[in-house]
Each structure stands twice: as C-alpha cells, then as structure tokens.
PDB file of C-alpha atoms and ligand atoms in Angstrom:
ATOM      1  CA  MET H   6      -0.001   0.007   0.008  1.00 49.00           C
ATOM      2  CA  LYS H   7       1.206   3.431  -0.866  1.00 53.00           C
ATOM      3  CA  GLU H   8       2.074   5.831   1.877  1.00 56.00           C
ATOM      4  CA  ALA H   9      -0.347   8.712   2.189  1.00 56.00           C
ATOM      5  CA  ARG H  10       1.076  12.061   1.178  1.00 57.00           C
ATOM      6  CA  HIS H  11      -0.388  15.520   1.367  1.00 62.00           C
ATOM      7  CA  HIS H  12       1.512  16.698  -1.654  1.00 76.00           C
ATOM      8  CA  MET H  13       2.449  14.408  -4.494  1.00 83.00           C
ATOM      9  CA  ALA H  14       5.910  15.219  -5.767  1.00 96.00           C
ATOM     10  CA  ALA H  15       6.035  16.289  -9.374  1.00 97.00           C
ATOM     11  CA  VAL H  16       8.196  13.301 -10.192  1.00 97.00           C
ATOM     12  CA  ASP H  17       5.555  10.979  -8.792  1.00 96.00           C
ATOM     13  CA  ASP H  18       2.958  12.717 -10.927  1.00 96.00           C
ATOM     14  CA  VAL H  19       5.135  12.080 -13.974  1.00 97.00           C
ATOM     15  CA  ILE H  20       5.252   8.366 -13.125  1.00 97.00           C
ATOM     16  CA  GLN H  21       1.487   8.303 -12.593  1.00 97.00           C
ATOM     17  CA  ARG H  22       0.866   9.804 -16.009  1.00 97.00           C
ATOM     18  CA  ALA H  23       2.813   7.000 -17.661  1.00 98.00           C
ATOM     19  CA  LEU H  24       1.080   4.348 -15.589  1.00 98.00           C
ATOM     20  CA  ALA H  25      -2.279   5.774 -16.630  1.00 98.00           C
ATOM     21  CA  ALA H  26      -1.543   5.756 -20.354  1.00 98.00           C
ATOM     22  CA  PRO H  27       1.097   3.192 -21.446  1.00 97.00           C
ATOM     23  CA  TYR H  28       2.843   4.194 -24.667  1.00 97.00           C
ATOM     24  CA  THR H  29       5.314   2.576 -27.014  1.00 97.00           C
ATOM     25  CA  MET H  30       6.610   4.085 -30.239  1.00 95.00           C
ATOM     26  CA  GLY H  31       6.900   0.818 -32.146  1.00 96.00           C
ATOM     27  CA  VAL H  32       9.915   1.672 -34.245  1.00 97.00           C
ATOM     28  CA  PRO H  33      13.202  -0.251 -34.763  1.00 97.00           C
ATOM     29  CA  ARG H  34      16.134   0.428 -32.468  1.00 96.00           C
ATOM     30  CA  LEU H  35      18.256   1.824 -35.297  1.00 98.00           C
ATOM     31  CA  PRO H  36      17.300   5.445 -36.098  1.00 98.00           C
ATOM     32  CA  SER H  37      16.079   5.506 -39.727  1.00 98.00           C
ATOM     33  CA  SER H  38      18.193   8.553 -40.676  1.00 98.00           C
ATOM     34  CA  GLY H  39      21.374   7.200 -39.082  1.00 98.00           C
ATOM     35  CA  VAL H  40      21.832  10.597 -37.437  1.00 98.00           C
ATOM     36  CA  THR H  41      22.573  11.287 -33.774  1.00 98.00           C
ATOM     37  CA  ILE H  42      21.742  14.759 -32.482  1.00 98.00           C
ATOM     38  CA  VAL H  43      23.736  16.154 -29.551  1.00 98.00           C
ATOM     39  CA  THR H  44      21.825  18.928 -27.841  1.00 98.00           C
ATOM     40  CA  CYS H  45      20.999  20.692 -24.587  1.00 97.00           C
ATOM     41  CA  MET H  46      18.593  19.439 -21.911  1.00 97.00           C
ATOM     42  CA  ASP H  47      16.735  22.766 -22.148  1.00 98.00           C
ATOM     43  CA  THR H  48      12.936  22.416 -22.199  1.00 98.00           C
ATOM     44  CA  ARG H  49      12.786  24.290 -25.485  1.00 98.00           C
ATOM     45  CA  MET H  50      15.080  21.866 -27.294  1.00 98.00           C
ATOM     46  CA  ASP H  51      12.457  19.506 -28.627  1.00 98.00           C
ATOM     47  CA  VAL H  52      14.503  18.277 -31.586  1.00 97.00           C
ATOM     48  CA  ARG H  53      11.582  16.420 -33.094  1.00 97.00           C
ATOM     49  CA  ARG H  54       9.710  19.662 -33.583  1.00 98.00           C
ATOM     50  CA  ILE H  55      12.738  21.813 -34.347  1.00 98.00           C
ATOM     51  CA  PHE H  56      13.957  19.530 -37.154  1.00 98.00           C
ATOM     52  CA  ASN H  57      10.487  18.384 -38.164  1.00 98.00           C
ATOM     53  CA  LEU H  58      11.290  14.737 -37.508  1.00 98.00           C
ATOM     54  CA  GLY H  59       9.017  11.722 -37.268  1.00 97.00           C
ATOM     55  CA  ASP H  60       9.140   8.735 -34.942  1.00 97.00           C
ATOM     56  CA  GLY H  61      12.387   6.829 -34.743  1.00 98.00           C
ATOM     57  CA  GLU H  62      14.471   9.005 -37.019  1.00 98.00           C
ATOM     58  CA  VAL H  63      17.331  10.018 -34.736  1.00 98.00           C
ATOM     59  CA  HIS H  64      19.272   9.268 -31.612  1.00 98.00           C
ATOM     60  CA  VAL H  65      19.290  12.214 -29.188  1.00 98.00           C
ATOM     61  CA  ILE H  66      22.016  12.793 -26.597  1.00 98.00           C
ATOM     62  CA  ARG H  67      21.323  15.630 -24.212  1.00 98.00           C
ATOM     63  CA  ASN H  68      23.195  17.328 -21.410  1.00 96.00           C
ATOM     64  CA  ALA H  69      23.631  20.824 -19.956  1.00 94.00           C
ATOM     65  CA  GLY H  70      24.661  22.903 -22.973  1.00 95.00           C
ATOM     66  CA  GLY H  71      24.856  20.085 -25.514  1.00 96.00           C
ATOM     67  CA  TYR H  72      28.633  20.004 -25.130  1.00 95.00           C
ATOM     68  CA  ALA H  73      30.806  17.123 -26.315  1.00 97.00           C
ATOM     69  CA  THR H  74      31.730  15.991 -22.808  1.00 95.00           C
ATOM     70  CA  PRO H  75      33.478  12.648 -22.286  1.00 95.00           C
ATOM     71  CA  ASP H  76      30.108  11.030 -21.635  1.00 96.00           C
ATOM     72  CA  VAL H  77      28.705  12.387 -24.916  1.00 98.00           C
ATOM     73  CA  LEU H  78      31.715  11.001 -26.751  1.00 98.00           C
ATOM     74  CA  ARG H  79      31.096   7.687 -25.038  1.00 98.00           C
ATOM     75  CA  SER H  80      27.432   7.701 -26.057  1.00 98.00           C
ATOM     76  CA  LEU H  81      28.317   8.657 -29.659  1.00 98.00           C
ATOM     77  CA  THR H  82      30.744   5.753 -29.762  1.00 98.00           C
ATOM     78  CA  ILE H  83      27.986   3.406 -28.589  1.00 98.00           C
ATOM     79  CA  SER H  84      25.488   4.960 -30.979  1.00 98.00           C
ATOM     80  CA  GLN H  85      27.702   4.222 -33.958  1.00 98.00           C
ATOM     81  CA  ARG H  86      29.465   1.007 -32.952  1.00 98.00           C
ATOM     82  CA  LYS H  87      26.590  -0.780 -31.263  1.00 98.00           C
ATOM     83  CA  ILE H  88      23.442   0.658 -32.843  1.00 98.00           C
ATOM     84  CA  GLY H  89      24.689   1.647 -36.276  1.00 98.00           C
ATOM     85  CA  THR H  90      24.277   5.429 -36.631  1.00 98.00           C
ATOM     86  CA  ARG H  91      26.664   7.199 -39.051  1.00 98.00           C
ATOM     87  CA  GLU H  92      26.295  10.976 -38.832  1.00 98.00           C
ATOM     88  CA  ILE H  93      26.215  13.592 -36.071  1.00 99.00           C
ATOM     89  CA  LEU H  94      24.566  16.959 -35.556  1.00 99.00           C
ATOM     90  CA  VAL H  95      25.492  19.239 -32.659  1.00 98.00           C
ATOM     91  CA  CYS H  96      22.681  21.663 -31.863  1.00 98.00           C
ATOM     92  CA  HIS H  97      23.164  24.383 -29.293  1.00 98.00           C
ATOM     93  CA  HIS H  98      20.762  27.235 -28.636  1.00 97.00           C
ATOM     94  CA  THR H  99      20.475  30.890 -27.677  1.00 96.00           C
ATOM     95  CA  ASP H 100      19.558  31.887 -24.097  1.00 95.00           C
ATOM     96  CA  CYS H 101      21.241  28.710 -22.757  1.00 94.00           C
ATOM     97  CA  GLY H 102      21.728  28.283 -19.026  1.00 90.00           C
ATOM     98  CA  MET H 103      25.352  27.403 -19.785  1.00 88.00           C
ATOM     99  CA  SER H 104      25.994  30.704 -21.526  1.00 84.00           C
ATOM    100  CA  GLY H 105      28.773  32.538 -19.720  1.00 80.00           C
ATOM    101  CA  HIS H 106      29.271  29.535 -17.438  1.00 83.00           C
ATOM    102  CA  ASN H 107      32.513  29.776 -15.474  1.00 85.00           C
ATOM    103  CA  ASP H 108      33.605  26.244 -14.724  1.00 85.00           C
ATOM    104  CA  ALA H 109      36.277  26.990 -12.136  1.00 86.00           C
ATOM    105  CA  GLU H 110      33.918  29.292 -10.277  1.00 88.00           C
ATOM    106  CA  PHE H 111      31.028  26.815 -10.422  1.00 89.00           C
ATOM    107  CA  ARG H 112      33.160  23.915  -9.192  1.00 89.00           C
ATOM    108  CA  SER H 113      34.651  25.848  -6.309  1.00 90.00           C
ATOM    109  CA  MET H 114      31.165  27.019  -5.299  1.00 92.00           C
ATOM    110  CA  VAL H 115      29.946  23.421  -5.206  1.00 93.00           C
ATOM    111  CA  ALA H 116      33.099  22.378  -3.337  1.00 93.00           C
ATOM    112  CA  ALA H 117      32.692  25.158  -0.757  1.00 95.00           C
ATOM    113  CA  GLU H 118      29.113  24.045  -0.178  1.00 96.00           C
ATOM    114  CA  THR H 119      29.628  20.272  -0.110  1.00 96.00           C
ATOM    115  CA  GLY H 120      33.284  19.792   0.884  1.00 96.00           C
ATOM    116  CA  GLU H 121      33.845  17.796  -2.320  1.00 94.00           C
ATOM    117  CA  LEU H 122      35.260  19.027  -5.572  1.00 90.00           C
ATOM    118  CA  PRO H 123      33.192  17.586  -8.447  1.00 89.00           C
ATOM    119  CA  PRO H 124      35.315  15.267 -10.635  1.00 87.00           C
ATOM    120  CA  TRP H 125      33.754  16.582 -13.849  1.00 85.00           C
ATOM    121  CA  ASP H 126      34.384  19.878 -15.460  1.00 79.00           C
ATOM    122  CA  VAL H 127      32.325  21.694 -18.069  1.00 75.00           C
ATOM    123  CA  GLU H 128      34.045  24.518 -19.776  1.00 75.00           C
ATOM    124  CA  GLY H 129      31.910  27.531 -20.461  1.00 77.00           C
ATOM    125  CA  TYR H 130      32.054  29.731 -23.544  1.00 80.00           C
ATOM    126  CA  ALA H 131      31.464  33.424 -23.955  1.00 83.00           C
ATOM    127  CA  ASP H 132      30.603  32.953 -27.626  1.00 92.00           C
ATOM    128  CA  GLU H 133      27.775  30.575 -28.645  1.00 94.00           C
ATOM    129  CA  HIS H 134      29.262  29.914 -32.077  1.00 96.00           C
ATOM    130  CA  ASP H 135      32.626  28.999 -30.549  1.00 95.00           C
ATOM    131  CA  ALA H 136      30.893  26.543 -28.261  1.00 95.00           C
ATOM    132  CA  VAL H 137      29.235  24.760 -31.215  1.00 97.00           C
ATOM    133  CA  ALA H 138      32.476  24.731 -33.218  1.00 97.00           C
ATOM    134  CA  ASN H 139      34.394  23.416 -30.212  1.00 96.00           C
ATOM    135  CA  SER H 140      32.012  20.514 -29.618  1.00 97.00           C
ATOM    136  CA  VAL H 141      32.125  19.624 -33.327  1.00 98.00           C
ATOM    137  CA  ALA H 142      35.937  19.722 -33.231  1.00 98.00           C
ATOM    138  CA  LEU H 143      36.021  17.447 -30.176  1.00 98.00           C
ATOM    139  CA  ILE H 144      33.757  14.925 -31.914  1.00 98.00           C
ATOM    140  CA  ARG H 145      35.733  15.079 -35.153  1.00 98.00           C
ATOM    141  CA  ALA H 146      38.939  14.421 -33.153  1.00 98.00           C
ATOM    142  CA  CYS H 147      37.543  11.491 -31.164  1.00 98.00           C
ATOM    143  CA  VAL H 148      39.180   8.402 -32.604  1.00 98.00           C
ATOM    144  CA  TYR H 149      36.777   6.017 -30.879  1.00 98.00           C
ATOM    145  CA  ILE H 150      33.928   7.281 -33.043  1.00 98.00           C
ATOM    146  CA  PRO H 151      34.328   5.449 -36.387  1.00 98.00           C
ATOM    147  CA  PHE H 152      32.267   7.704 -38.679  1.00 98.00           C
ATOM    148  CA  ARG H 153      33.273  11.381 -38.500  1.00 98.00           C
ATOM    149  CA  ASP H 154      32.978  12.545 -42.104  1.00 98.00           C
ATOM    150  CA  HIS H 155      29.542  14.039 -41.551  1.00 98.00           C
ATOM    151  CA  VAL H 156      29.564  16.033 -38.305  1.00 98.00           C
ATOM    152  CA  ARG H 157      27.750  19.344 -38.421  1.00 98.00           C
ATOM    153  CA  GLY H 158      26.983  22.081 -35.897  1.00 98.00           C
ATOM    154  CA  VAL H 159      24.115  24.521 -35.661  1.00 98.00           C
ATOM    155  CA  LEU H 160      22.852  27.199 -33.302  1.00 98.00           C
ATOM    156  CA  TYR H 161      19.097  27.363 -32.721  1.00 98.00           C
ATOM    157  CA  ASP H 162      17.431  30.636 -31.851  1.00 98.00           C
ATOM    158  CA  VAL H 163      14.804  29.916 -29.208  1.00 98.00           C
ATOM    159  CA  LYS H 164      12.949  33.166 -29.978  1.00 98.00           C
ATOM    160  CA  THR H 165      12.684  32.928 -33.771  1.00 98.00           C
ATOM    161  CA  GLY H 166      13.143  29.204 -34.391  1.00 98.00           C
ATOM    162  CA  GLN H 167      15.859  30.038 -36.935  1.00 98.00           C
ATOM    163  CA  LEU H 168      18.920  27.847 -37.306  1.00 98.00           C
ATOM    164  CA  ASP H 169      22.372  29.302 -37.773  1.00 98.00           C
ATOM    165  CA  VAL H 170      24.558  26.717 -39.500  1.00 98.00           C
ATOM    166  CA  VAL H 171      27.937  27.091 -37.768  1.00 98.00           C
ATOM    167  CA  CYS H 172      29.942  24.312 -39.382  1.00 97.00           C
TER     168      CYS H 172
HETATM  169 ZN1   ZN S  14      20.870  25.060 -22.976  1.00 67.82          ZN
END
C-alpha cells in the first residue's frame, strides 16, 4: 500500500501519467536517418519539432549545454558502434543556461558548499558559435567514433526558431 502524502511530488505525478496511459513508439532500435543529435537538456530543445522529424528518425544525446563531454563522446561511440548510426549533428541554442558559465567558479562554489570538488568539469564559452564549433571539433577528433565525415553544428534561436549553421 502506498504511503499517504499531502503533496504528491512532481516526479511521482510524472510516473502516474505513464502508468495511466502506457505508450510505445513501435519503431526499430536503429534510427532511420542514421543521425545522432547532440543537444541541450533545455525544455525548449524539442529536436523532433525543431527539425520536423518523425518517430524513430534520430538518436538524441542531451546534457547541460549540448557539449561534447566525455560522456557524450562515449554515447556517440555506442550509438555508432553498437546501434549503427553514421552521422552527427550538434545543436546548441540561444539563451542557454550554460551561456557565460565559469567552470572553475562553479566547481569551487559546489566544493565550498559540499566539501567535495566535483570530478567533472564543463568549460563555459562566452561565444555561442565558438561553443558549437568546439564541440564539433572534439567529436571530429575522437578516434573512438568510427564515422566522422559528416559532423555538423548549428545554433538554434529559441525566440525565432531560426537555425544558424555554424559548421
Ligand atoms: Zn541550454
């Protein structure tokens, strides 16, 4: 029996919604386009709508900023070697929470508060275009990823919906 609660946590509500209406997409595991999109976790980065995609067309890897962190490179390696994708699109966006992020400052703030220095670091960028180009460069240089001929980078404007093709 469930414990009685005065206020259901939002996360519990999310679970309840899935329990109430089970859903499966019914597509193969391999994305039909062979493309993996690396993007930000931002609520506005709904890549299906932004790129006008249907069910099962792409892999999507998301994190804070959409940066090519070691874990993104790991996931891209899995996406290509184990699932079979072949091309990569990095999509960052305007008004990102990571914009102007100062990694050293952020890490020392967390360390001061918790007594532990986080093992990960996430470099911030003053320029949004540089951030896209840098992530694309990191992916293109990652030898573990077998297919790197088609790696592109774009910047999405959350206000206008326009894409700026960076590289
Ligand atoms: Zn963002």
